[in-house]
Amino acid sequence: MDFKGKDIISIPDISKQEIDHVLAIAAKMKKKPNPSLLKDKVLASLFYEPSTRTRLSFETAAERLGMRVIGFAEAGVSSSGKKGESLHDSIKNIGLYADVIAMRHPAEGSARLASEATDKPILNGGDGANQHPTQTLLDLFTIKETQKKLSGLDIAIVGDLKFGRTTHSLAQALAYYNPRLYFVAPEALQMPDHILKFLKKNKVKFSQHEKIENVINKVDILYMTRIQKERFPDPLEYERVKNVYVLTEDMLEGVKPNMKVMHPLPRVDEIEPSVDKTKHAYYFQQAENGLYVRQGLLGLVLGKLK
Ligand code: CP
């Protein structure tokens, strides 16, 4: 399958066959590293918003494939965006230096805009509250790793579904795999209408809930997310919902033996640290898988893997 030059911007742009192929390539990367696959290629890592996992796993993935990395982690301080340069002009220039661009930006649609400014592949590491497709690919890889399949699973997605870009991308990607989805959120943070419409159009079974306790014993995956303070226009609204979900060890009594707790991270208070030592916790392994999925993506979009 030829991914050479492909942008990874939004899940609906990627077919089921393409997703399955990325996951197969990532599994190969996990089993057998290839330290000189992308020797002499350059990754531009452009982060206009804070990140730990996405940025560092992209950069580590690149370096473990022999690439060199340029870029910035604090665009507001160290890039010419601070002087008023448009994103379009920045990307057009950076595309002349780098072979591939991984980026995160607070504006929805920024990755699409970037893809129009350069012919180098754009890997979207999160655009505002919109999409986080590379996170979704590592989430699917992790679900498959833990459940030995992707099809026909019961999956709860919990927390900030309104602003949570990881939840939007994940729900849309799962639509390919005949899931039963449970969306658990306070009413004010439920899944946006455009995602629900997408799921209905694709005949996905889903229901909406306010309490984790109502769904936890039914599911194969409990996908927790952080209530994202930085996305709330009204700080009082954040204060009202910030601690609404806290997963504790005792809540895991009675769950399916195969149930895994996932979280894109960072967590704040929504998973108590005592959960970490249970057989259900899988969020740190999930973060590690980001490395293999992003190695696979870099190899694919640069045309070195087929
Ligand atoms: N999962 C994720 O996007 O984490 P970071 O914000 O640390 O990159």
Tab-separated table of C-alpha atoms and ligand atoms in Angstrom:
chain	number	residue	atom	x	y	z
A	1	MET	CA	0.000	0.000	0.000
A	2	ASP	CA	1.508	3.328	-1.067
A	3	PHE	CA	1.443	6.067	1.592
A	4	LYS	CA	4.283	8.102	0.084
A	5	GLY	CA	3.568	11.820	0.531
A	6	LYS	CA	0.263	11.220	2.343
A	7	ASP	CA	-0.898	13.707	4.987
A	8	ILE	CA	-2.364	12.283	8.214
A	9	ILE	CA	-4.788	15.037	9.184
A	10	SER	CA	-8.181	13.613	10.033
A	11	ILE	CA	-9.523	10.083	10.583
A	12	PRO	CA	-12.297	10.301	7.948
A	13	ASP	CA	-9.546	10.819	5.326
A	14	ILE	CA	-8.069	7.386	6.138
A	15	SER	CA	-9.674	4.135	4.952
A	16	LYS	CA	-10.070	0.991	7.078
A	17	GLN	CA	-7.550	-0.782	4.840
A	18	GLU	CA	-5.047	2.020	5.403
A	19	ILE	CA	-5.559	1.916	9.188
A	20	ASP	CA	-5.106	-1.855	9.240
A	21	HIS	CA	-1.930	-1.459	7.200
A	22	VAL	CA	-0.474	1.178	9.583
A	23	LEU	CA	-1.201	-1.126	12.539
A	24	ALA	CA	0.503	-4.066	10.798
A	25	ILE	CA	3.576	-1.949	10.023
A	26	ALA	CA	3.665	-0.649	13.623
A	27	ALA	CA	3.610	-4.242	14.894
A	28	LYS	CA	6.650	-4.961	12.704
A	29	MET	CA	8.431	-1.872	14.080
A	30	LYS	CA	7.727	-3.022	17.625
A	31	LYS	CA	9.183	-6.473	16.927
A	32	LYS	CA	12.168	-5.443	14.826
A	33	PRO	CA	13.642	-1.922	14.972
A	34	ASN	CA	15.252	-0.549	11.796
A	35	PRO	CA	17.785	2.058	12.956
A	36	SER	CA	18.887	3.334	9.536
A	37	LEU	CA	15.606	3.178	7.588
A	38	LEU	CA	15.317	6.977	7.285
A	39	LYS	CA	18.978	7.984	7.438
A	40	ASP	CA	19.536	11.522	6.073
A	41	LYS	CA	15.823	12.415	6.227
A	42	VAL	CA	14.732	15.396	8.350
A	43	LEU	CA	11.654	15.661	10.568
A	44	ALA	CA	10.345	19.123	11.472
A	45	SER	CA	8.631	18.892	14.858
A	46	LEU	CA	6.499	22.011	15.283
A	47	PHE	CA	4.592	22.342	18.533
A	48	TYR	CA	2.481	25.457	19.038
A	49	GLU	CA	0.833	23.864	22.107
A	50	PRO	CA	2.332	21.940	25.040
A	51	SER	CA	3.003	18.223	24.592
A	52	THR	CA	5.025	15.511	26.282
A	53	ARG	CA	4.123	12.228	24.578
A	54	THR	CA	3.243	13.301	21.046
A	55	ARG	CA	6.273	15.513	20.515
A	56	LEU	CA	8.815	13.334	22.262
A	57	SER	CA	7.555	10.095	20.731
A	58	PHE	CA	7.637	11.623	17.224
A	59	GLU	CA	11.152	12.890	17.848
A	60	THR	CA	12.325	9.615	19.400
A	61	ALA	CA	10.697	7.635	16.586
A	62	ALA	CA	12.553	9.786	14.043
A	63	GLU	CA	15.897	9.450	15.809
A	64	ARG	CA	15.510	5.703	16.211
A	65	LEU	CA	15.085	5.480	12.433
A	66	GLY	CA	18.256	7.495	11.817
A	67	MET	CA	16.542	10.834	11.026
A	68	ARG	CA	17.572	14.296	12.126
A	69	VAL	CA	15.045	16.490	13.909
A	70	ILE	CA	14.532	20.265	13.679
A	71	GLY	CA	11.747	22.347	15.172
A	72	PHE	CA	10.403	24.067	18.233
A	73	ALA	CA	8.453	23.111	21.318
A	74	GLU	CA	7.502	26.638	22.306
A	75	ALA	CA	6.442	28.300	19.086
A	76	GLY	CA	5.095	31.342	20.915
A	77	VAL	CA	8.573	32.135	22.236
A	78	SER	CA	11.064	30.865	19.694
A	79	SER	CA	9.432	30.920	16.260
A	80	SER	CA	8.730	33.829	13.925
A	81	GLY	CA	5.031	33.294	14.671
A	82	LYS	CA	5.805	35.611	17.599
A	83	LYS	CA	6.679	38.330	15.060
A	84	GLY	CA	3.364	37.857	13.296
A	85	GLU	CA	4.296	35.378	10.565
A	86	SER	CA	1.297	33.394	9.347
A	87	LEU	CA	1.143	29.624	9.806
A	88	HIS	CA	0.939	29.305	6.021
A	89	ASP	CA	4.240	31.155	5.481
A	90	SER	CA	6.006	29.311	8.317
A	91	ILE	CA	4.991	25.913	6.950
A	92	LYS	CA	5.849	26.882	3.359
A	93	ASN	CA	9.383	27.730	4.511
A	94	ILE	CA	9.862	24.783	6.853
A	95	GLY	CA	8.706	22.485	4.049
A	96	LEU	CA	11.791	23.647	2.118
A	97	TYR	CA	14.053	22.376	4.922
A	98	ALA	CA	12.364	19.174	6.135
A	99	ASP	CA	11.128	15.972	4.488
A	100	VAL	CA	8.115	15.555	6.792
A	101	ILE	CA	6.356	17.776	9.348
A	102	ALA	CA	4.755	16.695	12.633
A	103	MET	CA	2.777	19.522	14.202
A	104	ARG	CA	0.359	20.509	16.949
A	105	HIS	CA	-1.529	23.799	16.901
A	106	PRO	CA	-4.414	25.194	18.975
A	107	ALA	CA	-6.531	26.153	15.948
A	108	GLU	CA	-8.988	23.645	14.510
A	109	GLY	CA	-8.176	23.114	10.850
A	110	SER	CA	-4.548	24.237	11.230
A	111	ALA	CA	-3.115	20.913	10.016
A	112	ARG	CA	-5.293	21.051	6.894
A	113	LEU	CA	-4.165	24.637	6.289
A	114	ALA	CA	-0.546	23.543	6.723
A	115	SER	CA	-1.007	20.766	4.168
A	116	GLU	CA	-2.055	23.391	1.617
A	117	ALA	CA	1.154	25.351	2.206
A	118	THR	CA	3.640	22.546	1.447
A	119	ASP	CA	3.901	19.350	-0.551
A	120	LYS	CA	5.745	17.629	2.341
A	121	PRO	CA	3.601	15.216	4.394
A	122	ILE	CA	1.886	16.751	7.434
A	123	LEU	CA	1.315	14.529	10.474
A	124	ASN	CA	-1.326	16.141	12.680
A	125	GLY	CA	-0.388	15.857	16.351
A	126	GLY	CA	-3.587	17.630	17.413
A	127	ASP	CA	-5.446	20.659	16.022
A	128	GLY	CA	-7.418	22.372	18.770
A	129	ALA	CA	-10.452	20.373	19.864
A	130	ASN	CA	-10.779	18.810	16.419
A	131	GLN	CA	-8.638	15.714	15.653
A	132	HIS	CA	-5.627	13.759	16.945
A	133	PRO	CA	-5.328	11.013	14.332
A	134	THR	CA	-1.881	9.656	15.240
A	135	GLN	CA	-3.099	9.220	18.833
A	136	THR	CA	-6.042	7.254	17.471
A	137	LEU	CA	-3.763	4.982	15.476
A	138	LEU	CA	-1.778	4.169	18.614
A	139	ASP	CA	-5.034	3.735	20.547
A	140	LEU	CA	-6.283	1.201	17.981
A	141	PHE	CA	-2.910	-0.552	18.032
A	142	THR	CA	-3.189	-0.809	21.829
A	143	ILE	CA	-6.795	-2.013	21.785
A	144	LYS	CA	-5.831	-4.730	19.309
A	145	GLU	CA	-2.764	-5.659	21.358
A	146	THR	CA	-4.863	-6.116	24.511
A	147	GLN	CA	-8.031	-7.656	23.035
A	148	LYS	CA	-6.441	-9.603	20.113
A	149	LYS	CA	-9.037	-8.045	17.801
A	150	LEU	CA	-10.638	-4.696	16.954
A	151	SER	CA	-14.073	-5.780	15.786
A	152	GLY	CA	-17.184	-6.121	17.915
A	153	LEU	CA	-15.807	-4.642	21.159
A	154	ASP	CA	-17.684	-2.790	23.911
A	155	ILE	CA	-15.861	0.484	24.540
A	156	ALA	CA	-16.619	3.304	26.984
A	157	ILE	CA	-15.160	6.738	26.278
A	158	VAL	CA	-15.229	8.892	29.400
A	159	GLY	CA	-14.643	12.536	30.312
A	160	ASP	CA	-14.310	15.570	28.091
A	161	LEU	CA	-15.997	14.393	24.918
A	162	LYS	CA	-16.900	17.911	23.806
A	163	PHE	CA	-13.366	19.300	23.565
A	164	GLY	CA	-11.440	15.999	23.561
A	165	ARG	CA	-9.883	15.630	20.123
A	166	THR	CA	-8.647	12.126	20.972
A	167	THR	CA	-12.240	11.046	21.618
A	168	HIS	CA	-13.488	12.483	18.312
A	169	SER	CA	-10.833	10.733	16.254
A	170	LEU	CA	-11.209	7.476	18.178
A	171	ALA	CA	-14.997	7.299	17.865
A	172	GLN	CA	-14.767	7.925	14.127
A	173	ALA	CA	-12.069	5.295	13.612
A	174	LEU	CA	-13.908	2.692	15.701
A	175	ALA	CA	-16.859	3.100	13.335
A	176	TYR	CA	-14.918	0.831	10.951
A	177	TYR	CA	-14.950	-2.016	13.507
A	178	ASN	CA	-18.587	-2.577	14.506
A	179	PRO	CA	-18.242	-1.449	18.130
A	180	ARG	CA	-20.783	-0.836	20.896
A	181	LEU	CA	-19.833	2.606	22.241
A	182	TYR	CA	-20.770	4.127	25.600
A	183	PHE	CA	-20.155	7.876	25.890
A	184	VAL	CA	-19.823	8.890	29.545
A	185	ALA	CA	-19.760	12.635	30.216
A	186	PRO	CA	-21.634	15.401	32.005
A	187	GLU	CA	-24.349	16.700	29.684
A	188	ALA	CA	-22.347	19.870	28.993
A	189	LEU	CA	-19.338	17.830	27.808
A	190	GLN	CA	-21.076	15.188	25.680
A	191	MET	CA	-19.912	14.193	22.212
A	192	PRO	CA	-20.487	16.952	19.609
A	193	ASP	CA	-23.432	16.557	17.234
A	194	HIS	CA	-21.253	16.259	14.141
A	195	ILE	CA	-19.550	13.162	15.593
A	196	LEU	CA	-22.895	11.625	16.633
A	197	LYS	CA	-24.240	12.266	13.124
A	198	PHE	CA	-21.173	10.572	11.648
A	199	LEU	CA	-21.752	7.527	13.877
A	200	LYS	CA	-25.456	7.332	13.019
A	201	LYS	CA	-24.652	7.555	9.322
A	202	ASN	CA	-22.233	4.651	9.774
A	203	LYS	CA	-24.784	2.644	11.806
A	204	VAL	CA	-22.629	2.550	14.960
A	205	LYS	CA	-24.420	1.462	18.148
A	206	PHE	CA	-23.883	4.024	20.912
A	207	SER	CA	-25.526	5.401	24.056
A	208	GLN	CA	-24.878	8.375	26.341
A	209	HIS	CA	-24.403	8.162	30.113
A	210	GLU	CA	-23.442	10.327	33.082
A	211	LYS	CA	-21.973	7.682	35.412
A	212	ILE	CA	-19.022	5.336	34.854
A	213	GLU	CA	-20.646	2.859	37.250
A	214	ASN	CA	-23.501	2.267	34.778
A	215	VAL	CA	-21.186	0.919	32.084
A	216	ILE	CA	-17.905	-0.220	33.648
A	217	ASN	CA	-18.859	-3.898	34.028
A	218	LYS	CA	-20.001	-4.192	30.413
A	219	VAL	CA	-16.932	-2.974	28.572
A	220	ASP	CA	-13.693	-4.366	27.132
A	221	ILE	CA	-12.019	-0.945	27.105
A	222	LEU	CA	-12.537	1.975	29.483
A	223	TYR	CA	-11.003	4.971	27.705
A	224	MET	CA	-10.584	7.745	30.266
A	225	THR	CA	-9.789	11.348	29.336
A	226	ARG	CA	-8.854	14.513	31.181
A	227	ILE	CA	-11.277	17.389	31.580
A	228	GLN	CA	-9.234	19.975	29.695
A	229	LYS	CA	-9.076	23.197	31.658
A	230	GLU	CA	-7.355	25.020	28.798
A	231	ARG	CA	-10.311	24.544	26.392
A	232	PHE	CA	-13.033	26.042	28.623
A	233	PRO	CA	-14.044	29.587	27.646
A	234	ASP	CA	-15.606	30.008	31.135
A	235	PRO	CA	-13.362	29.038	34.129
A	236	LEU	CA	-16.462	28.637	36.359
A	237	GLU	CA	-17.809	25.981	34.026
A	238	TYR	CA	-14.505	24.084	34.388
A	239	GLU	CA	-14.726	24.299	38.203
A	240	ARG	CA	-18.192	22.714	38.049
A	241	VAL	CA	-17.043	19.595	36.175
A	242	LYS	CA	-13.319	19.217	36.890
A	243	ASN	CA	-13.523	16.287	39.332
A	244	VAL	CA	-16.637	14.645	38.012
A	245	TYR	CA	-14.854	11.361	37.148
A	246	VAL	CA	-12.246	9.706	39.346
A	247	LEU	CA	-11.529	6.038	38.636
A	248	THR	CA	-10.602	4.217	41.846
A	249	GLU	CA	-9.290	0.695	42.404
A	250	ASP	CA	-12.499	-0.480	44.102
A	251	MET	CA	-14.524	0.486	40.996
A	252	LEU	CA	-12.663	-2.301	39.135
A	253	GLU	CA	-14.251	-5.074	41.193
A	254	GLY	CA	-16.676	-6.868	38.882
A	255	VAL	CA	-15.227	-5.667	35.569
A	256	LYS	CA	-14.539	-8.151	32.742
A	257	PRO	CA	-11.198	-9.956	33.246
A	258	ASN	CA	-9.970	-8.676	29.868
A	259	MET	CA	-10.997	-5.063	30.534
A	260	LYS	CA	-8.212	-2.543	30.077
A	261	VAL	CA	-8.148	1.062	31.207
A	262	MET	CA	-6.658	3.375	28.599
A	263	HIS	CA	-5.956	7.124	28.696
A	264	PRO	CA	-4.178	9.296	26.118
A	265	LEU	CA	-2.485	11.097	29.054
A	266	PRO	CA	-1.666	13.425	30.691
A	267	ARG	CA	-3.959	12.501	33.583
A	268	VAL	CA	-4.705	14.891	36.390
A	269	ASP	CA	-7.040	13.330	38.974
A	270	GLU	CA	-9.281	11.130	36.824
A	271	ILE	CA	-7.386	7.864	37.508
A	272	GLU	CA	-6.142	7.300	41.041
A	273	PRO	CA	-2.485	6.147	41.113
A	274	SER	CA	-3.583	2.973	42.977
A	275	VAL	CA	-5.172	1.789	39.687
A	276	ASP	CA	-1.706	1.720	38.067
A	277	LYS	CA	-0.692	-1.548	39.727
A	278	THR	CA	-3.856	-3.435	38.704
A	279	LYS	CA	-3.906	-5.801	35.714
A	280	HIS	CA	-6.430	-3.467	34.072
A	281	ALA	CA	-4.139	-0.432	33.772
A	282	TYR	CA	-2.648	-0.126	30.285
A	283	TYR	CA	-2.104	3.620	29.748
A	284	PHE	CA	1.684	3.640	30.031
A	285	GLN	CA	2.036	0.739	27.571
A	286	GLN	CA	-0.374	2.714	25.349
A	287	ALA	CA	1.971	5.730	25.450
A	288	GLU	CA	4.949	3.484	24.565
A	289	ASN	CA	3.063	2.161	21.549
A	290	GLY	CA	3.053	5.722	20.196
A	291	LEU	CA	6.694	5.219	19.379
A	292	TYR	CA	6.097	2.213	17.099
A	293	VAL	CA	3.033	3.679	15.403
A	294	ARG	CA	4.852	6.949	14.712
A	295	GLN	CA	7.923	5.065	13.424
A	296	GLY	CA	5.607	3.209	11.062
A	297	LEU	CA	3.933	6.413	9.908
A	298	LEU	CA	7.255	8.147	9.224
A	299	GLY	CA	8.482	5.174	7.187
A	300	LEU	CA	5.220	4.997	5.249
A	301	VAL	CA	4.765	8.674	4.358
A	302	LEU	CA	8.414	8.929	3.361
A	303	GLY	CA	7.940	5.982	1.009
A	304	LYS	CA	10.476	3.708	2.717
A	305	LEU	CA	7.842	1.233	3.914
A	306	LYS	CA	5.075	-0.235	1.803
B	1	CP	N1	-1.614	11.994	24.306
B	1	CP	C1	-1.101	13.214	24.093
B	1	CP	O1	-1.435	13.901	23.130
B	1	CP	O2	-0.214	13.615	25.061
B	1	CP	P1	0.638	14.947	25.010
B	1	CP	O3	-0.327	16.103	25.137
B	1	CP	O4	1.596	14.851	26.170
B	1	CP	O5	1.335	14.995	23.688
